[in-house]
XYZ file of C-alpha atoms in Angstrom:
698
model
C 0.000 0.000 0.000
C 2.775 2.433 0.972
C 4.690 1.562 -2.188
C 1.618 2.235 -4.329
C 1.108 5.642 -2.696
C 4.726 6.655 -3.329
C 4.495 5.414 -6.927
C 1.368 7.525 -7.389
C 3.204 10.557 -5.999
C 6.055 9.886 -8.410
C 3.667 10.005 -11.350
C 1.747 12.969 -9.975
C 4.883 14.901 -8.853
C 3.222 17.524 -6.650
C 5.035 20.871 -6.453
C 6.333 20.409 -2.913
C 8.052 17.157 -3.906
C 9.414 18.785 -7.063
C 11.026 21.447 -4.876
C 12.671 18.797 -2.731
C 13.769 16.939 -5.849
C 15.337 20.071 -7.302
C 17.144 20.644 -4.015
C 18.651 17.156 -4.279
C 19.600 17.895 -7.900
C 21.486 20.995 -6.747
C 23.335 19.018 -4.070
C 24.450 16.450 -6.665
C 25.380 19.179 -9.147
C 27.576 20.896 -6.573
C 29.280 17.570 -5.867
C 30.449 17.326 -9.487
C 34.032 18.402 -10.072
C 34.018 21.906 -11.483
C 37.256 21.551 -13.464
C 38.559 24.206 -15.834
C 35.886 25.952 -17.892
C 36.095 26.121 -21.660
C 38.217 29.114 -22.782
C 35.818 29.902 -25.626
C 32.995 31.918 -23.982
C 33.774 35.441 -22.747
C 31.553 38.225 -21.446
C 31.622 41.840 -22.583
C 29.908 43.799 -19.870
C 28.254 47.190 -20.280
C 28.938 47.793 -16.611
C 28.602 50.835 -14.427
C 32.098 52.020 -15.279
C 31.289 51.872 -19.006
C 28.096 53.856 -18.467
C 29.928 56.328 -16.274
C 32.581 57.010 -18.931
C 30.443 56.833 -22.085
C 27.065 58.102 -20.945
C 23.802 56.781 -19.623
C 21.957 53.787 -21.001
C 20.606 53.207 -23.552
C 23.608 54.040 -25.643
C 23.222 55.199 -29.206
C 23.330 52.108 -31.349
C 26.261 53.439 -33.316
C 28.257 52.882 -30.089
C 27.083 49.289 -30.011
C 28.191 49.060 -33.639
C 31.611 50.389 -32.607
C 31.766 47.772 -29.859
C 30.958 44.967 -32.287
C 33.562 46.286 -34.712
C 36.158 46.420 -31.939
C 35.378 42.827 -30.964
C 35.683 41.727 -34.579
C 39.017 43.522 -34.851
C 40.191 41.567 -31.788
C 39.457 38.307 -33.584
C 36.330 37.009 -31.838
C 34.691 34.124 -33.640
C 31.146 35.398 -33.092
C 29.098 37.671 -30.896
C 25.798 37.067 -29.119
C 24.076 40.312 -28.223
C 21.918 39.888 -25.097
C 20.106 43.179 -25.610
C 16.535 43.390 -26.917
C 16.358 45.978 -29.717
C 12.700 45.867 -30.670
C 12.211 49.659 -30.779
C 13.992 52.317 -32.894
C 16.957 54.160 -31.423
C 15.526 57.444 -30.128
C 18.930 59.133 -30.447
C 19.097 58.720 -34.243
C 19.529 62.232 -35.775
C 16.914 61.610 -38.451
C 14.360 60.392 -35.895
C 15.217 63.281 -33.560
C 14.700 65.878 -36.324
C 11.385 64.365 -37.383
C 10.080 64.477 -33.827
C 11.016 68.152 -33.407
C 9.154 68.978 -36.593
C 6.115 66.911 -35.526
C 5.924 68.149 -31.952
C 7.048 71.818 -32.277
C 6.964 72.605 -35.992
C 10.712 73.232 -35.898
C 12.680 72.240 -38.976
C 16.224 71.226 -38.228
C 18.813 70.957 -41.006
C 21.450 68.319 -40.412
C 24.556 69.169 -42.358
C 27.844 67.351 -42.614
C 26.541 64.014 -41.335
C 27.299 61.030 -43.529
C 24.071 59.414 -44.711
C 24.849 56.210 -42.822
C 24.869 58.116 -39.504
C 21.449 59.674 -40.010
C 19.822 56.481 -38.658
C 21.647 54.607 -35.897
C 19.629 51.456 -36.507
C 20.562 51.348 -40.190
C 24.150 52.036 -39.236
C 24.148 49.161 -36.745
C 22.522 46.931 -39.343
C 25.246 47.826 -41.871
C 27.876 46.760 -39.325
C 26.366 43.501 -38.127
C 25.581 42.533 -41.718
C 29.320 42.042 -42.203
C 29.980 40.239 -38.892
C 29.015 36.861 -37.340
C 26.516 38.330 -34.915
C 23.437 36.741 -33.300
C 20.964 39.178 -31.807
C 18.272 38.566 -29.218
C 14.574 37.845 -29.421
C 12.230 36.706 -26.675
C 9.238 34.408 -26.861
C 6.444 36.003 -24.883
C 2.702 36.384 -24.829
C 1.042 39.357 -26.525
C 4.128 40.103 -28.615
C 3.321 41.841 -31.935
C 3.016 39.483 -34.848
C 6.190 39.463 -36.915
C 8.063 36.938 -39.021
C 10.727 34.960 -37.211
C 14.128 34.473 -38.758
C 15.148 30.940 -37.847
C 18.626 29.504 -37.958
C 18.644 26.659 -40.518
C 18.121 23.268 -38.901
C 18.788 20.004 -40.690
C 16.507 17.364 -39.214
C 17.662 13.761 -39.276
C 14.711 11.618 -38.258
C 14.743 7.879 -37.793
C 11.903 5.955 -39.399
C 8.606 6.970 -37.840
C 10.128 9.760 -35.757
C 8.000 12.917 -35.466
C 9.199 16.297 -36.751
C 11.449 18.190 -34.381
C 8.968 21.041 -33.895
C 6.377 18.645 -32.442
C 8.734 17.693 -29.610
C 9.607 21.248 -28.570
C 7.945 23.781 -26.307
C 5.415 25.661 -28.383
C 5.242 29.457 -28.632
C 3.057 31.559 -30.894
C 4.585 35.011 -30.423
C 8.112 36.376 -30.256
C 9.294 39.881 -29.474
C 11.660 40.351 -32.412
C 14.344 42.989 -32.991
C 13.690 45.762 -35.504
C 13.198 44.325 -38.985
C 16.262 46.176 -40.300
C 18.396 44.553 -37.597
C 16.770 41.158 -37.932
C 17.436 41.108 -41.661
C 21.060 42.115 -41.190
C 21.925 39.695 -38.357
C 23.466 36.349 -39.151
C 21.094 34.699 -36.684
C 18.311 35.395 -34.232
C 18.553 33.682 -30.827
C 15.992 33.427 -28.040
C 17.013 34.498 -24.551
C 14.281 32.482 -22.812
C 15.290 30.215 -19.936
C 13.248 27.578 -18.151
C 12.710 28.256 -14.429
C 11.715 25.237 -12.368
C 8.850 25.044 -9.889
C 11.019 26.657 -7.211
C 11.929 29.543 -9.521
C 15.547 28.426 -9.955
C 16.971 28.405 -13.498
C 18.701 25.125 -14.166
C 17.798 24.546 -17.823
C 17.890 26.410 -21.109
C 15.757 25.451 -24.131
C 18.172 25.145 -27.047
C 15.158 25.213 -29.373
C 11.636 26.573 -29.133
C 8.979 25.954 -31.753
C 7.494 29.279 -32.871
C 4.511 28.786 -35.151
C 5.842 25.363 -36.117
C 9.424 26.471 -36.833
C 12.322 25.585 -34.486
C 14.143 28.719 -33.273
C 17.498 28.301 -31.455
C 18.634 29.923 -28.231
C 21.059 32.832 -28.348
C 23.829 30.646 -26.947
C 23.311 27.948 -29.586
C 23.092 30.471 -32.435
C 26.256 32.298 -31.329
C 28.161 29.021 -30.923
C 27.099 27.789 -34.365
C 28.209 31.087 -35.921
C 31.504 30.880 -34.086
C 32.058 27.356 -35.383
C 31.465 28.606 -38.906
C 28.343 26.502 -39.312
C 25.489 27.780 -41.440
C 23.116 25.243 -39.916
C 22.806 22.794 -37.042
C 21.868 19.130 -37.212
C 19.046 17.800 -35.061
C 18.631 14.040 -34.629
C 15.219 12.700 -33.688
C 14.628 9.053 -32.788
C 11.426 7.082 -32.774
C 11.272 7.237 -28.971
C 11.292 11.031 -29.161
C 14.870 11.482 -27.996
C 16.426 14.631 -29.454
C 20.051 15.638 -29.811
C 21.680 18.556 -31.568
C 25.084 18.514 -33.179
C 26.915 21.824 -33.098
C 30.626 22.653 -33.228
C 31.271 18.928 -33.697
C 29.580 18.036 -30.369
C 26.435 15.909 -29.995
C 24.291 17.626 -27.367
C 21.604 15.461 -25.684
C 18.382 17.289 -24.908
C 15.754 16.400 -22.377
C 11.997 16.605 -22.899
C 10.913 19.706 -24.799
C 14.317 20.372 -26.339
C 15.678 21.618 -23.023
C 19.324 21.333 -22.002
C 20.109 21.040 -18.256
C 23.104 23.317 -17.681
C 26.072 21.761 -15.882
C 27.016 24.890 -13.967
C 30.564 25.038 -12.651
C 29.784 27.597 -9.979
C 28.271 31.006 -9.361
C 28.991 34.364 -10.906
C 32.553 35.023 -12.028
C 33.464 31.654 -13.549
C 33.982 33.062 -17.070
C 36.282 35.926 -18.185
C 34.547 39.294 -18.174
C 35.751 42.510 -19.817
C 34.316 45.992 -19.489
C 32.808 47.329 -22.719
C 34.603 50.649 -22.330
C 37.936 48.830 -22.150
C 37.164 46.947 -25.361
C 36.135 50.176 -27.111
C 39.284 51.958 -25.966
C 41.585 49.076 -26.938
C 42.614 48.299 -23.369
C 41.891 44.563 -23.664
C 44.759 42.560 -25.194
C 43.806 40.945 -28.471
C 44.826 37.479 -27.265
C 42.178 37.684 -24.553
C 39.416 37.846 -27.166
C 40.794 36.147 -30.256
C 39.134 32.836 -31.030
C 36.354 33.410 -28.494
C 32.579 33.554 -28.596
C 31.644 36.847 -26.927
C 28.337 37.667 -25.270
C 27.489 41.351 -24.925
C 25.114 42.462 -22.186
C 24.872 44.568 -19.062
C 25.374 43.931 -15.357
C 24.970 47.585 -14.361
C 22.634 48.364 -11.464
C 19.076 48.629 -12.721
C 19.935 46.837 -15.964
C 21.142 43.470 -14.650
C 19.239 40.445 -15.784
C 19.519 38.368 -12.586
C 18.111 34.882 -12.150
C 18.354 32.414 -9.254
C 20.592 29.473 -10.174
C 21.879 26.419 -8.266
C 25.135 28.106 -7.202
C 23.971 31.696 -6.968
C 20.674 33.295 -5.912
C 21.379 36.238 -8.263
C 23.051 34.765 -11.327
C 23.511 37.063 -14.355
C 21.542 36.035 -17.409
C 24.546 37.125 -19.477
C 26.654 34.473 -17.772
C 23.997 31.833 -18.397
C 24.776 31.944 -22.143
C 28.453 31.360 -21.403
C 27.573 28.403 -19.139
C 25.586 26.813 -21.991
C 28.480 27.186 -24.451
C 30.907 25.861 -21.816
C 28.753 22.769 -21.162
C 28.526 22.005 -24.881
C 32.192 22.475 -25.722
C 33.328 20.602 -22.575
C 30.919 17.728 -23.229
C 29.702 18.224 -19.666
C 26.080 17.175 -19.898
C 23.368 16.198 -17.469
C 21.177 13.632 -19.116
C 17.507 13.208 -18.342
C 16.326 10.625 -20.856
C 12.727 10.294 -21.930
C 12.499 6.927 -20.137
C 13.600 8.521 -16.875
C 10.309 7.580 -15.220
C 11.000 3.905 -15.892
C 14.418 4.172 -14.218
C 12.982 5.965 -11.235
C 10.110 3.492 -10.970
C 12.565 0.590 -11.074
C 14.665 2.155 -8.326
C 11.511 2.763 -6.299
C 10.401 -0.862 -6.631
C 13.803 -2.256 -5.672
C 14.176 0.058 -2.675
C 10.534 -0.357 -1.652
C 10.541 -4.164 -1.801
C 13.909 -4.340 -0.046
C 12.672 -2.069 2.739
C 9.434 -4.060 3.045
C 11.415 -7.253 3.530
C 13.918 -5.594 5.831
C 11.489 -3.794 8.108
C 8.854 -6.510 7.975
C 11.095 -9.424 8.933
C 13.434 -7.891 11.498
C 13.026 -6.052 14.755
C 13.329 -2.243 14.686
C 16.565 -2.222 16.675
C 18.144 -4.564 14.141
C 16.579 -3.020 11.030
C 17.624 0.589 11.658
C 21.252 0.149 10.622
C 20.529 -1.925 7.462
C 17.734 0.541 6.638
C 20.152 3.436 6.931
C 22.652 1.548 4.765
C 19.944 0.913 2.150
C 19.008 4.610 2.111
C 22.670 5.612 1.894
C 23.143 3.164 -0.984
C 20.268 4.763 -2.903
C 21.576 8.269 -2.196
C 25.207 7.645 -3.076
C 24.298 5.418 -6.018
C 22.253 8.217 -7.610
C 24.942 10.721 -6.669
C 27.610 8.580 -8.351
C 25.468 8.285 -11.491
C 25.239 12.080 -11.620
C 28.941 12.681 -10.963
C 30.395 9.959 -13.168
C 27.888 9.752 -16.024
C 25.924 12.992 -15.751
C 22.682 11.002 -15.430
C 20.246 12.370 -12.884
C 17.929 9.734 -11.452
C 16.188 11.186 -8.456
C 16.581 9.233 -5.206
C 13.702 11.160 -3.651
C 10.924 8.633 -4.211
C 13.058 5.599 -3.357
C 14.136 7.304 -0.130
C 10.533 8.265 0.545
C 9.498 4.629 0.093
C 12.198 3.474 2.524
C 11.174 6.068 5.088
C 7.443 5.453 4.696
C 7.872 1.672 4.817
C 10.071 1.937 7.891
C 7.850 4.463 9.638
C 4.599 2.653 8.870
C 6.006 -0.780 9.730
C 7.542 0.427 12.962
C 4.389 2.369 13.839
C 2.165 -0.650 13.230
C 4.562 -2.838 15.153
C 4.595 -0.336 17.974
C 0.797 -0.238 18.065
C 0.516 -4.025 17.962
C 3.246 -4.466 20.555
C 1.652 -1.884 22.821
C -1.688 -3.634 22.416
C -0.022 -6.961 23.146
C 1.713 -5.469 26.177
C -1.570 -4.138 27.485
C -3.140 -7.564 27.057
C -0.187 -9.237 28.743
C -0.161 -6.707 31.549
C -3.889 -7.221 32.026
C -3.498 -10.989 31.861
C -0.575 -11.278 34.284
C -0.920 -8.330 36.627
C -3.630 -10.069 38.642
C -1.476 -13.044 39.550
C 2.194 -12.091 39.236
C 4.248 -9.251 40.682
C 4.666 -6.038 38.641
C 8.370 -6.836 38.384
C 7.558 -10.133 36.709
C 5.149 -8.416 34.329
C 7.979 -6.050 33.369
C 10.294 -8.976 32.741
C 7.689 -10.696 30.594
C 7.300 -7.583 28.444
C 11.068 -7.168 28.138
C 11.637 -10.805 27.252
C 9.429 -10.929 24.206
C 5.828 -10.418 25.136
C 3.568 -13.171 23.865
C 6.535 -15.475 23.319
C 6.668 -15.764 27.122
C 3.218 -17.398 27.036
C 4.125 -20.205 24.681
C 4.527 -23.668 26.156
C 8.048 -24.490 27.290
C 9.853 -26.910 29.573
C 11.235 -25.217 32.685
C 12.574 -26.114 36.111
C 10.026 -24.665 38.508
C 9.247 -24.748 42.203
C 5.572 -25.574 42.684
C 3.640 -24.702 45.843
C 0.314 -26.187 46.933
C -1.675 -25.110 49.982
C -5.077 -26.047 51.333
C -7.069 -25.514 54.505
C -7.477 -28.401 56.940
C -11.060 -29.341 57.740
C -12.397 -26.427 55.765
C -15.432 -28.261 54.404
C -16.746 -29.325 57.802
C -15.819 -25.907 59.193
C -18.006 -24.057 56.718
C -20.961 -26.440 56.419
C -23.024 -24.331 58.803
C -21.890 -20.952 57.445
C -23.882 -18.964 54.872
C -22.257 -18.993 51.413
C -21.727 -15.233 51.505
C -19.673 -15.558 54.690
C -17.695 -18.443 53.184
C -16.834 -16.285 50.191
C -15.957 -13.337 52.426
C -13.719 -15.526 54.582
C -11.952 -17.010 51.560
C -11.376 -13.526 50.176
C -9.855 -12.503 53.495
C -7.617 -15.590 53.382
C -6.552 -15.513 49.740
C -5.764 -11.776 49.644
C -2.641 -11.901 51.874
C -1.625 -15.272 50.438
C -1.700 -13.871 46.903
C 0.276 -10.803 47.969
C 2.968 -13.038 49.449
C 3.248 -15.025 46.202
C 3.432 -11.921 44.040
C 5.810 -10.191 46.439
C 8.302 -13.045 46.053
C 8.117 -12.962 42.206
C 5.930 -16.034 42.063
C 3.153 -16.761 39.578
C -0.285 -17.478 40.957
C -1.699 -20.392 38.970
C -5.180 -21.029 40.316
C -7.599 -21.276 43.227
C -9.510 -24.536 43.609
C -11.939 -24.221 46.465
C -9.760 -23.502 49.478
C -6.594 -24.662 47.680
C -3.984 -22.422 46.110
C -1.371 -23.310 43.498
C 1.602 -21.130 42.577
C 4.982 -21.638 40.970
C 8.284 -19.823 40.609
C 10.795 -19.468 37.746
C 8.150 -19.075 35.035
C 7.278 -17.307 32.813
C 10.607 -15.559 33.481
C 13.717 -16.640 35.315
C 13.564 -16.121 39.081
C 16.812 -16.569 40.989
C 16.611 -18.705 44.166
C 13.148 -19.859 43.154
C 13.228 -22.855 45.532
C 14.082 -20.629 48.488
C 11.454 -18.078 47.496
C 8.764 -20.749 47.270
C 9.581 -22.226 50.688
C 9.934 -18.799 52.258
C 6.552 -17.820 50.817
C 4.965 -20.885 52.419
C 6.468 -19.963 55.791
C 5.280 -16.369 55.385
C 1.790 -17.670 54.599
C 1.709 -19.498 57.932
C 2.857 -16.377 59.727
C 0.225 -14.287 57.933
C -2.458 -16.839 58.768
C -1.672 -16.562 62.472
C -2.397 -12.831 62.333
C -5.424 -13.362 60.111
C -6.937 -15.899 62.503
C -7.366 -13.196 65.125
C -9.650 -11.265 62.789
C -11.418 -14.393 61.524
C -12.142 -15.522 65.074
C -13.623 -12.144 65.897
C -15.621 -11.949 62.642
C -16.682 -15.554 61.991
C -15.790 -17.383 65.181
C -13.411 -19.765 63.387
C -9.666 -20.291 63.099
C -8.112 -21.710 59.921
C -5.356 -24.287 59.671
C -3.265 -24.544 56.540
C -0.956 -27.155 55.096
C 1.360 -26.683 52.164
C 4.100 -28.321 50.150
C 6.833 -27.312 47.715
C 8.504 -29.493 45.104
C 11.081 -28.481 42.503
C 11.447 -30.138 39.116
C 10.751 -29.960 35.395
C 7.281 -28.956 34.239
C 5.622 -27.825 31.026
C 4.590 -24.197 31.504
C 2.537 -22.047 29.153
C -0.882 -21.068 27.872
C -3.187 -24.063 27.808
C -6.851 -24.553 27.129
C -9.067 -23.951 24.109
C -9.377 -21.139 21.597
C -12.253 -19.750 23.709
C -10.587 -20.059 27.109
C -6.863 -20.062 27.850
C -5.029 -20.314 31.143
C -1.380 -19.886 31.943
C -0.452 -22.917 34.037
C 2.099 -25.639 34.717
C 1.529 -29.348 34.201
C 3.604 -32.462 34.657
C 4.814 -34.908 37.269
C 6.409 -32.114 39.302
C 2.982 -30.552 39.827
C 1.477 -33.895 40.776
C 4.226 -34.601 43.321
C 3.789 -31.173 44.897
C 0.065 -31.846 45.215
C 0.652 -35.272 46.841
C 3.211 -33.818 49.229
C 0.670 -31.207 50.258
C -1.707 -34.017 51.139
C 0.947 -35.533 53.481
C 0.847 -32.630 55.917
C -1.844 -34.270 58.108
C 0.048 -37.570 58.092
C 2.992 -35.940 59.834
C 1.131 -33.254 61.708
C 3.090 -30.439 60.093
C 2.114 -27.376 58.091
C 5.059 -27.522 55.679
C 6.383 -30.365 53.525
C 9.147 -29.893 51.013
C 10.803 -32.431 48.778
C 14.457 -33.316 48.868
C 14.846 -31.738 45.397
C 13.674 -28.441 46.847
C 15.710 -28.844 50.024
C 18.892 -29.330 47.971
C 18.382 -25.870 46.438
C 17.682 -24.039 49.705
C 20.463 -22.412 51.713
C 20.997 -21.591 55.371
C 18.200 -19.038 55.224
C 15.830 -22.008 55.622
C 16.134 -24.370 58.572
C 15.290 -27.928 57.509
C 14.016 -30.789 59.639
C 13.783 -34.287 58.142
C 10.367 -35.858 57.946
C 10.629 -39.186 56.203
C 11.719 -41.169 53.166
C 8.788 -41.703 50.819
C 8.301 -43.640 47.632
C 7.256 -41.336 44.781
C 5.749 -42.567 41.555
C 8.305 -42.853 38.788
C 11.300 -43.063 41.137
C 12.990 -46.301 42.140
C 14.620 -44.966 45.307
C 12.865 -43.432 48.271
C 12.833 -39.652 48.310
C 13.517 -37.682 51.462
C 10.988 -35.100 52.527
C 11.468 -32.305 55.030
C 9.628 -29.733 57.004
C 11.048 -26.271 57.382
C 11.101 -23.222 59.556
C 12.930 -19.946 59.692
C 16.445 -19.809 61.205
C 15.030 -17.638 63.999
C 12.464 -20.271 64.946
C 15.057 -23.039 64.655
C 17.310 -21.134 67.058
C 14.512 -20.926 69.611
C 13.915 -24.669 69.242
C 17.563 -25.661 68.924
C 17.520 -28.386 71.621
C 14.277 -29.801 70.312
C 15.348 -29.897 66.674
C 18.724 -31.390 67.576
C 17.051 -34.235 69.460
C 14.602 -34.763 66.605
C 17.347 -35.045 64.006
C 19.120 -37.558 66.241
C 15.947 -39.585 66.683
C 15.249 -39.558 62.971
C 18.790 -40.737 62.184
C 18.484 -43.563 64.745
C 15.186 -44.600 63.283
C 16.640 -44.713 59.769
C 19.610 -46.785 61.003
C 17.327 -49.335 62.715
C 18.018 -48.379 66.346
C 14.335 -48.145 67.133
C 14.772 -48.475 70.898
C 16.945 -45.395 71.165
C 14.809 -43.540 68.663
C 11.674 -44.394 70.628
C 13.180 -43.111 73.844
C 14.029 -39.749 72.302
C 10.640 -39.419 70.609
C 8.820 -40.184 73.866
C 10.925 -37.560 75.593
C 10.038 -35.037 72.848
C 6.318 -35.757 73.106
C 6.483 -34.965 76.789
C 8.374 -31.707 76.284
C 6.451 -30.685 73.109
C 2.963 -32.152 73.477
C 1.572 -29.987 70.614
C 3.899 -31.487 67.978
C 2.113 -34.433 66.379
C 5.269 -35.503 64.479
C 7.002 -36.801 67.627
C 4.051 -38.973 68.650
C 3.858 -40.403 65.117
C 7.491 -41.418 65.122
C 7.352 -42.678 68.748
C 4.672 -45.108 67.601
C 6.647 -45.999 64.454
C 9.794 -46.653 66.512
C 7.829 -48.803 68.941
C 6.482 -50.894 66.054
C 9.951 -51.275 64.658
C 11.323 -52.289 68.043
C 8.620 -54.947 68.364
C 9.370 -56.321 64.901
C 13.041 -56.605 65.812
C 12.191 -58.515 69.006
C 10.296 -61.133 67.009
């Protein structure tokens, strides 16, 4: 979709994009090596010093005739006069006398003037008739109808090629010089230039079709005269490509017969001589001999200034010299008629590459290759301009890369933010905020996929809860469970655990999933101990509110489990399944057998450190294991310190029982039951030791 929009913009070429494109063109043009300009074009400037010494402008045209004669005497090849002379010279003596007679009835006799000086225009015509001079005309609207003197053009058309005039910019009116001057001049040249959408002049039409006849520019006409050519050759191919051969150089033209000018810099690149110095012989002949001279004015108020790539106020006089320089140096900028196909191809390559790049990789990874791709487009087009003079705009390819990257990253950002919100909503109710943050950092939804992990699973349930609540209203049962589960859930979440589910009065949680949790076995056991401590405080409120006290048993087992989203397409639940979960559940059911509130497996005990005080419980046979598995109960180090003598005796009794010394074990257990009558574990093992002693006696 993005690629199609950019392609549409390329075809449409709105003005704001054209301005950007022309700015890129100027950057590439300035990167081209300027090199030494052709020595052929020179400028003869009717500057302020010339006007100051010889009188205000406009000069009498006999002075212009003297200037042309002086240039011819210095050996110039031809002259292009960039001065419009469409009106008679008001300083001509004959015209001046006629006006005095018409306006005031005064008859003035002019004596001693040679006939040729009576009319400055005829005098100028008599001079330029003998010299290779091209004078200016300008295509413009509302110009008076007049015949146009065209420089002869020999058209060489390939089979089926249209006439040259059909491929050129069309004009119907031209402001021509006076007929007497037009007839005398060797050629008429147009001084029109083509300003782009931003008003900058980068191109000059070498031909314009005026009423179906191709008329050359002043620069082309002057160059042809200087080369001694009485005509120029235009080649037209079937595809509409046009080139002009002049002075032995084949000049490629872009659409409409326009030549992009390969400027070498701003004002001052080409030699410039003051007109007064030429008239007074102060310019050495070798500075003008063999040159094509352009005569015009840069004086204040007369300057023809135009914005150009290198100069915001570039003299129009110098523009003619830049055209001649480009032609003679073979320094062309080619914009072929199939340019759109090249640009479209570049757009497709860059667009498809950016689609693949940004669509298949993460933004952090794609930024550098994307920048490299954009740089490759930029410098590739720049190299084509510098090395081959072919301008293929990188604008639309770069736009495609940017738009593809921006849109892809934006969509990804929106989807990822939506996914994060869903994940945060899904997990925040049963895992700690820190865990939610880790899930989002570790890949979002990928954290929900099923995977095999080592986890520590905790099960708790309430002892005798069913019989306890049989006589309670359901609303009170729910209220009591809420009071119980709220602190238990906070403990799980506070230790970076994941709350799996509530089943009646039972709670299941696990650690080390969906993200890694260091010391997960310790955290699970510590959470179970904290739950017992919290329940002791809670029982005070429950006794006052409901008249009951709750008793809880719980177990922790550590092992491999399959963790992830499980369920159906309509209902999913993040949970853990496997033998580890089953063992933890069975261990939780052993709490009443040993009269303890905490049972942990040997696998969990092996991962706990001195922050948990362990007391052995038994060796039990677990399904799937050939050897008996030790189980333990646990307490905090502080509690173990208070019960140091008791726990030491219990560990001794347990070791004696395991070694078969039931008599000694029985004696210690009986002693413990007397000193700790509330601990059911000691009575259980006193009975077990007694049974073992009796079996040994038999």
